[in-house]
PDB file of C-alpha atoms and ligand atoms in Angstrom:
ATOM      1  CA  MET B   9     106.494 -23.998  39.489  1.00  0.00           C
ATOM      2  CA  SER B  10     104.800 -26.915  37.505  1.00  0.00           C
ATOM      3  CA  GLU B  11     100.939 -27.603  38.960  1.00  0.00           C
ATOM      4  CA  PRO B  12     100.699 -30.236  41.421  1.00  0.00           C
ATOM      5  CA  SER B  13     100.459 -33.611  40.352  1.00  0.00           C
ATOM      6  CA  VAL B  14      96.386 -35.623  40.298  1.00  0.00           C
ATOM      7  CA  PHE B  15      98.009 -37.257  43.663  1.00  0.00           C
ATOM      8  CA  THR B  16      99.043 -34.160  45.641  1.00  0.00           C
ATOM      9  CA  ARG B  17      95.451 -32.359  44.669  1.00  0.00           C
ATOM     10  CA  ILE B  18      93.436 -35.639  46.268  1.00  0.00           C
ATOM     11  CA  ARG B  19      95.347 -35.066  48.908  1.00  0.00           C
ATOM     12  CA  THR B  20      95.303 -31.405  49.865  1.00  0.00           C
ATOM     13  CA  GLY B  21      91.052 -31.707  48.827  1.00  0.00           C
ATOM     14  CA  ASP B  22      91.568 -30.338  45.319  1.00  0.00           C
ATOM     15  CA  ILE B  23      90.198 -32.833  44.128  1.00  0.00           C
ATOM     16  CA  PRO B  24      87.641 -35.755  44.886  1.00  0.00           C
ATOM     17  CA  GLY B  25      89.115 -39.217  46.415  1.00  0.00           C
ATOM     18  CA  GLU B  26      89.584 -41.126  49.689  1.00  0.00           C
ATOM     19  CA  ILE B  27      93.019 -40.660  51.321  1.00  0.00           C
ATOM     20  CA  ILE B  28      92.901 -44.772  52.729  1.00  0.00           C
ATOM     21  CA  SER B  29      96.079 -44.119  55.354  1.00  0.00           C
ATOM     22  CA  GLU B  30      98.319 -41.803  55.600  1.00  0.00           C
ATOM     23  CA  THR B  31     101.225 -40.990  57.962  1.00  0.00           C
ATOM     24  CA  GLU B  32     104.009 -37.829  58.424  1.00  0.00           C
ATOM     25  CA  ASN B  33     105.520 -38.403  54.903  1.00  0.00           C
ATOM     26  CA  VAL B  34     103.313 -41.251  53.232  1.00  0.00           C
ATOM     27  CA  PHE B  35      99.712 -41.465  51.881  1.00  0.00           C
ATOM     28  CA  ALA B  36      97.448 -44.381  50.149  1.00  0.00           C
ATOM     29  CA  ILE B  37      94.372 -43.929  48.074  1.00  0.00           C
ATOM     30  CA  ARG B  38      92.689 -46.887  45.805  1.00  0.00           C
ATOM     31  CA  ASP B  39      93.476 -46.492  42.028  1.00  0.00           C
ATOM     32  CA  ILE B  40      91.052 -45.369  39.768  1.00  0.00           C
ATOM     33  CA  ALA B  41      91.383 -48.010  37.237  1.00  0.00           C
ATOM     34  CA  PRO B  42      92.149 -51.080  39.045  1.00  0.00           C
ATOM     35  CA  GLN B  43      94.047 -54.087  37.617  1.00  0.00           C
ATOM     36  CA  ALA B  44      93.710 -56.318  40.645  1.00  0.00           C
ATOM     37  CA  PRO B  45      90.879 -57.175  43.384  1.00  0.00           C
ATOM     38  CA  VAL B  46      92.996 -55.021  45.600  1.00  0.00           C
ATOM     39  CA  HIS B  47      94.555 -51.756  43.451  1.00  0.00           C
ATOM     40  CA  LEU B  48      96.376 -49.624  46.161  1.00  0.00           C
ATOM     41  CA  LEU B  49      98.326 -46.439  44.980  1.00  0.00           C
ATOM     42  CA  VAL B  50     101.212 -45.566  47.867  1.00  0.00           C
ATOM     43  CA  ILE B  51     102.957 -42.280  47.610  1.00  0.00           C
ATOM     44  CA  PRO B  52     105.095 -39.459  48.971  1.00  0.00           C
ATOM     45  CA  LYS B  53     103.725 -36.301  49.888  1.00  0.00           C
ATOM     46  CA  THR B  54     106.569 -34.954  48.419  1.00  0.00           C
ATOM     47  CA  GLU B  55     106.264 -34.299  45.040  1.00  0.00           C
ATOM     48  CA  ARG B  56     110.894 -33.960  44.773  1.00  0.00           C
ATOM     49  CA  TYR B  57     111.070 -37.529  43.191  1.00  0.00           C
ATOM     50  CA  ARG B  58     109.731 -37.954  39.624  1.00  0.00           C
ATOM     51  CA  ASN B  59     110.423 -41.833  39.685  1.00  0.00           C
ATOM     52  CA  VAL B  60     111.726 -44.749  42.159  1.00  0.00           C
ATOM     53  CA  GLY B  61     115.595 -44.773  40.524  1.00  0.00           C
ATOM     54  CA  GLU B  62     115.948 -41.305  41.788  1.00  0.00           C
ATOM     55  CA  LEU B  63     114.229 -41.416  45.083  1.00  0.00           C
ATOM     56  CA  ALA B  64     116.228 -44.524  45.962  1.00  0.00           C
ATOM     57  CA  ALA B  65     119.132 -42.436  45.181  1.00  0.00           C
ATOM     58  CA  ALA B  66     118.209 -39.527  47.523  1.00  0.00           C
ATOM     59  CA  ASP B  67     116.503 -40.981  50.065  1.00  0.00           C
ATOM     60  CA  PRO B  68     116.202 -45.046  50.703  1.00  0.00           C
ATOM     61  CA  GLY B  69     114.663 -43.744  53.808  1.00  0.00           C
ATOM     62  CA  LEU B  70     111.402 -42.803  52.612  1.00  0.00           C
ATOM     63  CA  LEU B  71     111.171 -45.632  50.093  1.00  0.00           C
ATOM     64  CA  GLY B  72     111.202 -47.515  53.263  1.00  0.00           C
ATOM     65  CA  GLU B  73     108.671 -45.979  54.505  1.00  0.00           C
ATOM     66  CA  MET B  74     106.555 -46.224  51.663  1.00  0.00           C
ATOM     67  CA  ILE B  75     107.003 -50.738  51.047  1.00  0.00           C
ATOM     68  CA  ALA B  76     105.894 -50.393  55.188  1.00  0.00           C
ATOM     69  CA  MET B  77     102.537 -48.569  54.373  1.00  0.00           C
ATOM     70  CA  ALA B  78     102.427 -50.984  51.344  1.00  0.00           C
ATOM     71  CA  GLY B  79     102.368 -53.964  53.785  1.00  0.00           C
ATOM     72  CA  SER B  80     100.444 -52.874  56.194  1.00  0.00           C
ATOM     73  CA  LEU B  81      97.801 -52.454  53.334  1.00  0.00           C
ATOM     74  CA  ALA B  82      98.057 -55.876  52.103  1.00  0.00           C
ATOM     75  CA  ALA B  83      97.417 -57.332  55.668  1.00  0.00           C
ATOM     76  CA  GLU B  84      94.494 -55.063  56.119  1.00  0.00           C
ATOM     77  CA  HIS B  85      93.105 -55.107  52.695  1.00  0.00           C
ATOM     78  CA  ALA B  86      93.726 -58.625  51.481  1.00  0.00           C
ATOM     79  CA  ASP B  87      95.977 -61.613  53.290  1.00  0.00           C
ATOM     80  CA  GLY B  88      99.060 -60.100  53.327  1.00  0.00           C
ATOM     81  CA  ASP B  89     100.484 -60.906  49.907  1.00  0.00           C
ATOM     82  CA  TYR B  90     100.943 -58.557  47.216  1.00  0.00           C
ATOM     83  CA  ARG B  91     102.720 -57.086  44.096  1.00  0.00           C
ATOM     84  CA  LEU B  92     105.011 -53.966  44.063  1.00  0.00           C
ATOM     85  CA  VAL B  93     104.781 -52.280  40.950  1.00  0.00           C
ATOM     86  CA  PHE B  94     106.894 -48.558  40.020  1.00  0.00           C
ATOM     87  CA  ASN B  95     106.472 -47.821  36.349  1.00  0.00           C
ATOM     88  CA  THR B  96     109.289 -45.970  35.276  1.00  0.00           C
ATOM     89  CA  GLY B  97     109.364 -43.730  31.988  1.00  0.00           C
ATOM     90  CA  ALA B  98     106.432 -43.189  29.501  1.00  0.00           C
ATOM     91  CA  ASN B  99     107.569 -45.638  27.693  1.00  0.00           C
ATOM     92  CA  ALA B 100     107.063 -48.487  30.462  1.00  0.00           C
ATOM     93  CA  GLY B 101     103.730 -47.257  31.367  1.00  0.00           C
ATOM     94  CA  GLN B 102     104.411 -44.442  33.610  1.00  0.00           C
ATOM     95  CA  THR B 103     101.456 -41.544  33.509  1.00  0.00           C
ATOM     96  CA  VAL B 104     102.131 -39.604  36.645  1.00  0.00           C
ATOM     97  CA  PHE B 105     105.411 -38.576  37.923  1.00  0.00           C
ATOM     98  CA  HIS B 106     104.721 -38.134  40.753  1.00  0.00           C
ATOM     99  CA  VAL B 107     106.498 -41.443  42.231  1.00  0.00           C
ATOM    100  CA  HIS B 108     104.019 -43.956  43.845  1.00  0.00           C
ATOM    101  CA  ALA B 109     104.024 -47.559  44.088  1.00  0.00           C
ATOM    102  CA  HIS B 110     101.015 -49.246  42.886  1.00  0.00           C
ATOM    103  CA  VAL B 111     100.028 -52.301  45.378  1.00  0.00           C
ATOM    104  CA  LEU B 112      97.903 -55.175  44.012  1.00  0.00           C
ATOM    105  CA  ALA B 113      96.718 -57.954  46.452  1.00  0.00           C
ATOM    106  CA  GLY B 114      93.691 -60.248  47.142  1.00  0.00           C
ATOM    107  CA  GLY B 115      94.078 -63.033  44.601  1.00  0.00           C
ATOM    108  CA  LEU B 116      95.842 -61.984  41.701  1.00  0.00           C
ATOM    109  CA  GLU B 117      95.097 -63.942  38.049  1.00  0.00           C
ATOM    110  CA  GLU B 118      97.028 -65.684  36.935  1.00  0.00           C
ATOM    111  CA  LYS B 119      98.081 -63.377  34.037  1.00  0.00           C
ATOM    112  CA  GLU B 120      98.484 -61.103  36.629  1.00  0.00           C
ATOM    113  CA  LEU B 121     100.672 -62.961  38.691  1.00  0.00           C
ATOM    114  CA  ARG B 122     103.220 -63.057  35.023  1.00  0.00           C
ATOM    115  CA  ALA B 123     102.745 -59.295  34.020  1.00  0.00           C
TER     116      ALA B 123
HETATM  117  P1  AMP V  17     100.988 -44.866  36.136  1.00  0.00           P
HETATM  118  O1  AMP V  17     100.422 -45.243  35.498  1.00  0.00           O
HETATM  119  O2  AMP V  17     102.402 -46.493  36.619  1.00  0.00           O
HETATM  120  O3  AMP V  17     101.678 -43.347  36.142  1.00  0.00           O
HETATM  121  O4  AMP V  17     100.123 -45.023  37.384  1.00  0.00           O
HETATM  122  C1  AMP V  17      98.997 -43.552  38.092  1.00  0.00           C
HETATM  123  C2  AMP V  17      97.964 -44.515  38.447  1.00  0.00           C
HETATM  124  O5  AMP V  17      97.276 -43.639  38.673  1.00  0.00           O
HETATM  125  C3  AMP V  17      97.104 -45.126  37.089  1.00  0.00           C
HETATM  126  O6  AMP V  17      96.707 -46.690  37.100  1.00  0.00           O
HETATM  127  C4  AMP V  17      95.730 -44.488  37.089  1.00  0.00           C
HETATM  128  O7  AMP V  17      94.795 -45.250  37.025  1.00  0.00           O
HETATM  129  C5  AMP V  17      95.667 -43.704  38.650  1.00  0.00           C
HETATM  130  N1  AMP V  17      94.992 -42.632  38.628  1.00  0.00           N
HETATM  131  C6  AMP V  17      95.080 -41.532  37.847  1.00  0.00           C
HETATM  132  N2  AMP V  17      93.931 -40.349  38.132  1.00  0.00           N
HETATM  133  C7  AMP V  17      93.816 -41.158  39.410  1.00  0.00           C
HETATM  134  C8  AMP V  17      92.924 -40.514  40.166  1.00  0.00           C
HETATM  135  N3  AMP V  17      91.774 -39.601  40.240  1.00  0.00           N
HETATM  136  N4  AMP V  17      92.157 -41.502  41.086  1.00  0.00           N
HETATM  137  C9  AMP V  17      92.954 -42.151  41.353  1.00  0.00           C
HETATM  138  N5  AMP V  17      93.842 -42.805  40.934  1.00  0.00           N
HETATM  139  C10 AMP V  17      94.021 -42.213  39.972  1.00  0.00           C
END
């Protein structure tokens, strides 16, 4: 068994962090190093999928639940518009190999919109 991911450790209370939204299968936290005025992470409770490709192939319904939560959070925390980013692989900047969506919103700068 590998160690629980940092996200699971937040969800289970092992390390500090606020769960800002939660359903049966999905939860959300604030990114500790925000890259936009609103920068949230939407995460499935299962650690089974390392990246969005694995998740989409195996459980598209769960991916849909993540996207639904991203939209709700963008409406609640910003004007409803948002970017959804799934870094996939270390060479693309992925550091946590428990699939998660970055929800970026709230008046993005031009440079953030081009990224
Ligand atoms: P990625 O680089 O796509 O794997 O994204 C991992 C994200 O997790 C980064 O944006 C980090 O800032 C964020 N992160 C790492 N540790 C924590 C933490 N303890 N609480 C909230 N966000 C975190």
